[in-house]
mmCIF file of N, CA, C and O in Angstrom:
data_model
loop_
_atom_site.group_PDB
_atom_site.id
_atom_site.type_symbol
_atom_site.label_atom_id
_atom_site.label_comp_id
_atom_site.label_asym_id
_atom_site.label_seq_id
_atom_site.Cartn_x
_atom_site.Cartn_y
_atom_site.Cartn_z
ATOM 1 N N UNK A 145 0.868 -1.161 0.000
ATOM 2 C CA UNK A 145 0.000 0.000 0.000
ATOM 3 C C UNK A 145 0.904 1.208 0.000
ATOM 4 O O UNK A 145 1.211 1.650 1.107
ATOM 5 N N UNK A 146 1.481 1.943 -1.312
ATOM 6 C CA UNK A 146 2.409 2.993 -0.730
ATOM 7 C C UNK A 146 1.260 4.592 -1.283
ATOM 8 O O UNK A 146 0.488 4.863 -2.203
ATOM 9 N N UNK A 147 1.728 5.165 -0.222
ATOM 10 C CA UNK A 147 0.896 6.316 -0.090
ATOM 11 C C UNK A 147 1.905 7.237 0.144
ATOM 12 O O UNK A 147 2.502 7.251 1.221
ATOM 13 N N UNK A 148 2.198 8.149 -0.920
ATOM 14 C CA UNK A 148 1.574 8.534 -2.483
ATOM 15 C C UNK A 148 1.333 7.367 -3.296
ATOM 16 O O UNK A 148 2.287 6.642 -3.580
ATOM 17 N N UNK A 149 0.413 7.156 -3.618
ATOM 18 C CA UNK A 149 0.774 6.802 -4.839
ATOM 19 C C UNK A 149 0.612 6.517 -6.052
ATOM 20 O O UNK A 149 -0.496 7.033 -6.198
ATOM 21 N N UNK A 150 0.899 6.030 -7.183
ATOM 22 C CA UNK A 150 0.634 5.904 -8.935
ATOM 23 C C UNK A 150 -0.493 5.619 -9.160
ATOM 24 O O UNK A 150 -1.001 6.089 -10.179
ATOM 25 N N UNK A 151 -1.100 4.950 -8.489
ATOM 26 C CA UNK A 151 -2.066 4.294 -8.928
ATOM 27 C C UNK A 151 -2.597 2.496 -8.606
ATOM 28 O O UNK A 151 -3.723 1.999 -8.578
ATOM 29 N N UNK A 152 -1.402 1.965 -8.425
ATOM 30 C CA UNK A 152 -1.518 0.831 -8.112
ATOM 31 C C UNK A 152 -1.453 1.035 -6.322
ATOM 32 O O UNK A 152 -0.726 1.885 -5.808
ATOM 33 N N UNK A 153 -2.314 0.130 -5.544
ATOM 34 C CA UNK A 153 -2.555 -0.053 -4.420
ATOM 35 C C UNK A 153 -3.275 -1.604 -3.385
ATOM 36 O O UNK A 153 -4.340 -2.218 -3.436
ATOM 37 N N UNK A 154 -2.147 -1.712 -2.616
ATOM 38 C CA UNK A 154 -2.621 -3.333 -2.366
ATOM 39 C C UNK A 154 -2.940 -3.467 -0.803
ATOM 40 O O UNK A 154 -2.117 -3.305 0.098
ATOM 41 N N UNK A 155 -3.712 -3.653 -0.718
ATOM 42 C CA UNK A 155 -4.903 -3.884 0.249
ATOM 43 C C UNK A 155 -4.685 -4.960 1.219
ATOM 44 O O UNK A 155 -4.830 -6.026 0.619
ATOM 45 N N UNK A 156 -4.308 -5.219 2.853
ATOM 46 C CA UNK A 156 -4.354 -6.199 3.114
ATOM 47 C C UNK A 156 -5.372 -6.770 4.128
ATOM 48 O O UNK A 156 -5.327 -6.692 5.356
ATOM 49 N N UNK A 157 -6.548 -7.520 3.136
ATOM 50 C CA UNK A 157 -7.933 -7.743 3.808
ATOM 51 C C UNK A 157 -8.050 -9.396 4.922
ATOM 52 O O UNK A 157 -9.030 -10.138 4.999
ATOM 53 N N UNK A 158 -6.657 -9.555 5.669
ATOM 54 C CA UNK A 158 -6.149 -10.817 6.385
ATOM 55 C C UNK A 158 -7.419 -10.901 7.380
ATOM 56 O O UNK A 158 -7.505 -10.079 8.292
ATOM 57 N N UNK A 159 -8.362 -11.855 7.211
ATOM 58 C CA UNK A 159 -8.878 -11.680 8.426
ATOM 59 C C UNK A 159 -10.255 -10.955 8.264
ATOM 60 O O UNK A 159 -10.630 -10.588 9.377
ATOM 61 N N UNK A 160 -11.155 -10.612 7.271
ATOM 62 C CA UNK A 160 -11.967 -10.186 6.445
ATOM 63 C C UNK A 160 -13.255 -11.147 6.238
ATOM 64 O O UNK A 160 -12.964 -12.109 6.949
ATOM 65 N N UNK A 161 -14.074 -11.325 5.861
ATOM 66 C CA UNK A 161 -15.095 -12.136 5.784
ATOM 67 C C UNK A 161 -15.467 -12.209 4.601
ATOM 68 O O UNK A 161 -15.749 -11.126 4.089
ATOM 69 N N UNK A 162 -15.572 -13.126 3.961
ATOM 70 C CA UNK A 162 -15.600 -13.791 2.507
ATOM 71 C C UNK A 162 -16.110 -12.450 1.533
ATOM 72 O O UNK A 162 -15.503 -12.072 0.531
ATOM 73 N N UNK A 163 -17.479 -11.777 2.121
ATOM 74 C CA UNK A 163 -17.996 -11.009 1.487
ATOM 75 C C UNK A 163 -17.967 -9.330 1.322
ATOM 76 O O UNK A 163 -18.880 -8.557 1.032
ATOM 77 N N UNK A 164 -16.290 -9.039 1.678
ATOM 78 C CA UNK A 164 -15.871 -7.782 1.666
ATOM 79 C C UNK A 164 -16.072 -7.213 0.725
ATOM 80 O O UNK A 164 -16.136 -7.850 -0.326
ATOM 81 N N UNK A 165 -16.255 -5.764 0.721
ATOM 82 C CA UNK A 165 -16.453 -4.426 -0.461
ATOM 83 C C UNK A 165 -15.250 -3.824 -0.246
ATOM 84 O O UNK A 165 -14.963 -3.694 0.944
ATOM 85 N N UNK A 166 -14.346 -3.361 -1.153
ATOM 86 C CA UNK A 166 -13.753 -1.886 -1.482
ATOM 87 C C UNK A 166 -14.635 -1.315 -2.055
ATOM 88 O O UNK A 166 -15.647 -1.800 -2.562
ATOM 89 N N UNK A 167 -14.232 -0.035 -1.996
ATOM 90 C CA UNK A 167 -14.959 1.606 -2.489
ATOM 91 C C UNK A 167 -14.148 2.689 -2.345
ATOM 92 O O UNK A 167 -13.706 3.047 -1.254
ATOM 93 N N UNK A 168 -13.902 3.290 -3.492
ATOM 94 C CA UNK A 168 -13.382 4.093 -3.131
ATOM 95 C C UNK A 168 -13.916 5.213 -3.579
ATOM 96 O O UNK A 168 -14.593 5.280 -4.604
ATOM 97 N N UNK A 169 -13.521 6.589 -2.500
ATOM 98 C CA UNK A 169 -14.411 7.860 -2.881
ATOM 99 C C UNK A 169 -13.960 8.869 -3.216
ATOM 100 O O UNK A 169 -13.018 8.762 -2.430
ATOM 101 N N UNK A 170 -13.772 9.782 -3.685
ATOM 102 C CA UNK A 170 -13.643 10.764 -4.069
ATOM 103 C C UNK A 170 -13.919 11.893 -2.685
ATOM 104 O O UNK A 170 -14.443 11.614 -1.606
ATOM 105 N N UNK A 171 -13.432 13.076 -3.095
ATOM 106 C CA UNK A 171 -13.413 14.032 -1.987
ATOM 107 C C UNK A 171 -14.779 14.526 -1.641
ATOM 108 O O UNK A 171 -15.004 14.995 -0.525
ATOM 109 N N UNK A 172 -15.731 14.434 -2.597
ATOM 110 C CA UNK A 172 -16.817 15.208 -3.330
ATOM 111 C C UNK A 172 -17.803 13.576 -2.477
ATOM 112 O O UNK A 172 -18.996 13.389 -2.715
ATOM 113 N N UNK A 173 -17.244 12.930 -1.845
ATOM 114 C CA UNK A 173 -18.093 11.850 -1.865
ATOM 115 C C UNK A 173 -18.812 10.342 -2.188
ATOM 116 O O UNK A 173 -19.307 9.503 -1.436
ATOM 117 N N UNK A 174 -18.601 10.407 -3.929
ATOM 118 C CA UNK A 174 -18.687 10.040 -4.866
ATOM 119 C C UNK A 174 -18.014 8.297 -4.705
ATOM 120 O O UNK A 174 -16.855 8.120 -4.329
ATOM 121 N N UNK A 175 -18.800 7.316 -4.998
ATOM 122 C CA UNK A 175 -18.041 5.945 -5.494
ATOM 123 C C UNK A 175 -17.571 5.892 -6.989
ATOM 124 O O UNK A 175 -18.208 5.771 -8.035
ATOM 125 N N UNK A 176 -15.882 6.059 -6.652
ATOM 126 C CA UNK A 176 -15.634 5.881 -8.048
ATOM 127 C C UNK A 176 -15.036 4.630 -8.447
ATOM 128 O O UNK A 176 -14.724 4.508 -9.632
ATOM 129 N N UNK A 177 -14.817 3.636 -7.603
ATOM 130 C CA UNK A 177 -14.215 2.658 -8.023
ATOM 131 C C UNK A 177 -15.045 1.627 -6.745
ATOM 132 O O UNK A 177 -15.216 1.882 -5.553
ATOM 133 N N UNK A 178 -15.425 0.478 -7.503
ATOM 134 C CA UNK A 178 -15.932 -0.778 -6.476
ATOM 135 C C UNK A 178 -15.535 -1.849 -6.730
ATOM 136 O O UNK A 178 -15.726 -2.243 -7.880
ATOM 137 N N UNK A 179 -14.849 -2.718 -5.792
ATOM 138 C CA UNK A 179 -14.411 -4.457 -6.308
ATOM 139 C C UNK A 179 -14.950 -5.210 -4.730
ATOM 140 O O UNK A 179 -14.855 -4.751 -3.591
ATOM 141 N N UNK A 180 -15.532 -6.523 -5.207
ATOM 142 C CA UNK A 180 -15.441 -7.533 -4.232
ATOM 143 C C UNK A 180 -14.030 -7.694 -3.893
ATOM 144 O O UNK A 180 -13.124 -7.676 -4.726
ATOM 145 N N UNK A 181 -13.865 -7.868 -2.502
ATOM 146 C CA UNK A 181 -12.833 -8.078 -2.027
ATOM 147 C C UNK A 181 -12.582 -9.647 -1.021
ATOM 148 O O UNK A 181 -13.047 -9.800 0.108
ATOM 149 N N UNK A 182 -11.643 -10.807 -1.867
ATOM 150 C CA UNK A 182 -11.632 -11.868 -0.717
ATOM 151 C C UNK A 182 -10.883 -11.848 0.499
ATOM 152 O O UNK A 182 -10.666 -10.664 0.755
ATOM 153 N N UNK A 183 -10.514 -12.395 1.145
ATOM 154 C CA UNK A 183 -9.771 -12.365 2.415
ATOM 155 C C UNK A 183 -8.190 -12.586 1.943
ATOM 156 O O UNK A 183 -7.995 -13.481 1.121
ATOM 157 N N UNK A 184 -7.172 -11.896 2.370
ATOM 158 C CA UNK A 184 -5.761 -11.887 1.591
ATOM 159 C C UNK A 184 -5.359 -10.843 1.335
ATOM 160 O O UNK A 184 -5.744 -9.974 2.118
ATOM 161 N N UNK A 185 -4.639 -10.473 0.443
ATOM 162 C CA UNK A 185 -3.934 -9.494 -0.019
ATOM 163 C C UNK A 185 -4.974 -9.233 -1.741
ATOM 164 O O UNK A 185 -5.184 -10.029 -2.655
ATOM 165 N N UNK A 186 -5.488 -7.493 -1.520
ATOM 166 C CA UNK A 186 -6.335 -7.333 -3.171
ATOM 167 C C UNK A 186 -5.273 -5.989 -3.286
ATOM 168 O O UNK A 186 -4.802 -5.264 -2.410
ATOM 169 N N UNK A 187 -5.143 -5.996 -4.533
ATOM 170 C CA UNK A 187 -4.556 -5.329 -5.492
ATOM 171 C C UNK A 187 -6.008 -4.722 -6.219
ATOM 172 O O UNK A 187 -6.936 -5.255 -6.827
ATOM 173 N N UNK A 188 -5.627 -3.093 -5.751
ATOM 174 C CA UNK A 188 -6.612 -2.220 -6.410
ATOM 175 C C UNK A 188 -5.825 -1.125 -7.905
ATOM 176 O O UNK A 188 -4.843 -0.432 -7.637
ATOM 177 N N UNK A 189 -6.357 -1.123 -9.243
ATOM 178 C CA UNK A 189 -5.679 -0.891 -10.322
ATOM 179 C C UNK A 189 -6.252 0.696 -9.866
ATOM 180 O O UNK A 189 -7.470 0.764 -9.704
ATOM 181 N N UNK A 190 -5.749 1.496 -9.731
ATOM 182 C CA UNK A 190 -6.567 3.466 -9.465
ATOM 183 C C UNK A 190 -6.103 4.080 -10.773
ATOM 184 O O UNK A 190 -6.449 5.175 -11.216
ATOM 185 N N UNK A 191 -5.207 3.148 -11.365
ATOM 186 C CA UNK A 191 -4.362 4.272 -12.521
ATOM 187 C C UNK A 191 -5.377 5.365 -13.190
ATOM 188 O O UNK A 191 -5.186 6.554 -13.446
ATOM 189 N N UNK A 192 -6.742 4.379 -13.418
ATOM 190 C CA UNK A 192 -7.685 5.525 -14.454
ATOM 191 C C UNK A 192 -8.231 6.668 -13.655
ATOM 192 O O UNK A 192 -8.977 7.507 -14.160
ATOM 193 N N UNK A 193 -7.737 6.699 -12.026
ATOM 194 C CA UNK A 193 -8.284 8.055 -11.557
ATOM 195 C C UNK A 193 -7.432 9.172 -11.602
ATOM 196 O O UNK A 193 -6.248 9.060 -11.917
ATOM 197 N N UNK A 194 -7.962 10.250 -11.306
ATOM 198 C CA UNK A 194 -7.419 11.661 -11.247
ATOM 199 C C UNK A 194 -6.260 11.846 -10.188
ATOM 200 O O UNK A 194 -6.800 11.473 -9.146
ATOM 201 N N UNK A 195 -5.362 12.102 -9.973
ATOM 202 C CA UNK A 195 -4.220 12.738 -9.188
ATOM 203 C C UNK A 195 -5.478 13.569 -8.172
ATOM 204 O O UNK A 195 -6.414 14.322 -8.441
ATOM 205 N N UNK A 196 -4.978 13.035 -7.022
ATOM 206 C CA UNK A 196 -6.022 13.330 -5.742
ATOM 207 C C UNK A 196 -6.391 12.701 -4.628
ATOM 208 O O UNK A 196 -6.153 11.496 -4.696
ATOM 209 N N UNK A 197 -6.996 13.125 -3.392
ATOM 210 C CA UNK A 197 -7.152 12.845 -2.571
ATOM 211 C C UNK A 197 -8.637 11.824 -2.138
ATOM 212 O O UNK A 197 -9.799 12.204 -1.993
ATOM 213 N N UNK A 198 -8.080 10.494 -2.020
ATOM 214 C CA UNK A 198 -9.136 9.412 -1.809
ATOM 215 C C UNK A 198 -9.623 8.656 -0.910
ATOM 216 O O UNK A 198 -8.701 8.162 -0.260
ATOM 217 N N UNK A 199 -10.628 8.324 -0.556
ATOM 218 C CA UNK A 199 -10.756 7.732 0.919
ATOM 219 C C UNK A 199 -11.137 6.208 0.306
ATOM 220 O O UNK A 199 -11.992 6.155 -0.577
ATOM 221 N N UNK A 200 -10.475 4.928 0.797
ATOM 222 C CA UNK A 200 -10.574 3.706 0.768
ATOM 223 C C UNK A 200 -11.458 2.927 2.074
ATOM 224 O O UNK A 200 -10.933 2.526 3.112
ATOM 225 N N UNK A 201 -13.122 2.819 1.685
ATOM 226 C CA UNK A 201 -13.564 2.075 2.375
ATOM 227 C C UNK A 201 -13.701 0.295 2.147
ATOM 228 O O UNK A 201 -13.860 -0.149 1.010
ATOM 229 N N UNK A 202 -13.620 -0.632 3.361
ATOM 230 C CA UNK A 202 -13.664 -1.565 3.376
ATOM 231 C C UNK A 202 -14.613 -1.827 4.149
ATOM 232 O O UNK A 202 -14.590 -1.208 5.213
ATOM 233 N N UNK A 203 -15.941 -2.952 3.891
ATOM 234 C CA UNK A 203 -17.140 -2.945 4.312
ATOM 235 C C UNK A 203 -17.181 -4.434 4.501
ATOM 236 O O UNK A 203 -16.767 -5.102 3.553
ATOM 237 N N UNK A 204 -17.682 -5.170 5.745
ATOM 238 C CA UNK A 204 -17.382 -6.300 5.716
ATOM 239 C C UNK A 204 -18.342 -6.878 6.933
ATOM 240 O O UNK A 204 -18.865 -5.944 7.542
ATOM 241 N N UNK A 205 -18.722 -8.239 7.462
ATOM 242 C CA UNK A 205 -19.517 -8.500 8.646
ATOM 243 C C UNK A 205 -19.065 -8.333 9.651
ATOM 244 O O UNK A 205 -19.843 -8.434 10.599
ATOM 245 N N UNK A 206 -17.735 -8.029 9.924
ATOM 246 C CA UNK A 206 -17.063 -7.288 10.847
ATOM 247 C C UNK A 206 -16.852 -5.745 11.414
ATOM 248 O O UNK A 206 -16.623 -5.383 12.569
ATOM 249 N N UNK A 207 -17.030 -4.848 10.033
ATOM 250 C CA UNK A 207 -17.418 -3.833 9.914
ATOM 251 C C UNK A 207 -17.005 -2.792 9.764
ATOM 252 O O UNK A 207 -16.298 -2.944 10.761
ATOM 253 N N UNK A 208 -16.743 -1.765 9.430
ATOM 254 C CA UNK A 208 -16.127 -0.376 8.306
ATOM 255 C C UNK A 208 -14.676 -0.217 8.383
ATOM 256 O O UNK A 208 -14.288 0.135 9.497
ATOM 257 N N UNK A 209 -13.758 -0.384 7.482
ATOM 258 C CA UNK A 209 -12.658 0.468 8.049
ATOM 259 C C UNK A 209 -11.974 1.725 6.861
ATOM 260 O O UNK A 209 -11.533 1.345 5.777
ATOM 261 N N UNK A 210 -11.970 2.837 7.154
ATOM 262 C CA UNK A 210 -11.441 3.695 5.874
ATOM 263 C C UNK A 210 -10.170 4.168 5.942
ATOM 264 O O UNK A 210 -9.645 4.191 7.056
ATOM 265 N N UNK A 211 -9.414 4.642 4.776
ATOM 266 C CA UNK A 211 -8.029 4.542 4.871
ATOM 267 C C UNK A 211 -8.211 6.108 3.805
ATOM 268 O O UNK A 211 -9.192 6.452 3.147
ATOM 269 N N UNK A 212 -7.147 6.663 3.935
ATOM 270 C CA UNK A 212 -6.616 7.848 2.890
ATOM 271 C C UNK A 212 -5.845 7.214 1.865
ATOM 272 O O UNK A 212 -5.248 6.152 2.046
ATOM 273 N N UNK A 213 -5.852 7.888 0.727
ATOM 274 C CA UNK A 213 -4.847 7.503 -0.269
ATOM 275 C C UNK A 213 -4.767 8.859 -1.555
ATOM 276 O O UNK A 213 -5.719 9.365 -2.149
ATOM 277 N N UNK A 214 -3.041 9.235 -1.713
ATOM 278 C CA UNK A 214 -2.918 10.585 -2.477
ATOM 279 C C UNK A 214 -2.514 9.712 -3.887
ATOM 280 O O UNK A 214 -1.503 9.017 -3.983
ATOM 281 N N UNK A 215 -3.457 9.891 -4.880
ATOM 282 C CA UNK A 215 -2.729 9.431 -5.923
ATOM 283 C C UNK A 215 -1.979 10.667 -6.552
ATOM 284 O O UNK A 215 -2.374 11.833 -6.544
ATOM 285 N N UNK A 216 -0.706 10.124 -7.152
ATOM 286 C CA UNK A 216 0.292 11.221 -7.825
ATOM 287 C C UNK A 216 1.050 10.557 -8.817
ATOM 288 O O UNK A 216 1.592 9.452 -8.835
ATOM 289 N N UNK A 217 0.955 11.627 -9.771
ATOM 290 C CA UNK A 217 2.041 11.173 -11.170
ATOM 291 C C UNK A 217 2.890 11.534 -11.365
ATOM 292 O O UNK A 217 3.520 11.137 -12.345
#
């Protein structure tokens, strides 16, 4: 998970419940990116977003956790 960063971003969902969500949002709010997420290590592709400030939610039966992330080119 390096923060700044390019675009590529890896997630470590150890311990997660089969039926995890990523989401990620925009400043404005906005879901701009969504993947099922399994338990392990997910690799999120961001390249097609904008240089900016993102909040990474993870949604799960365990329950919310959000993270920052600056993408930069």
């Amino acid at each position: 998970w390096p923060n700044p960063s390019t675009g590529a971003v890896d997630l470590d969902v150890t311990g997660s419940d089969r039926n995890a969500m990523v989401q990620v949002m925009d400043v404005l709010g906005r879901v701009v990116f969504e993947q099922q997420a399994a338990p392990g290590r997910v690799h999120l592709d961001l390249s097609d977003l904008a240089d900016g400030l993102y909040v990474v939610r993870l949604t799960s039966e365990r329950g919310i956790a959000h993270r920052t992330v600056v993408l930069t080119r």
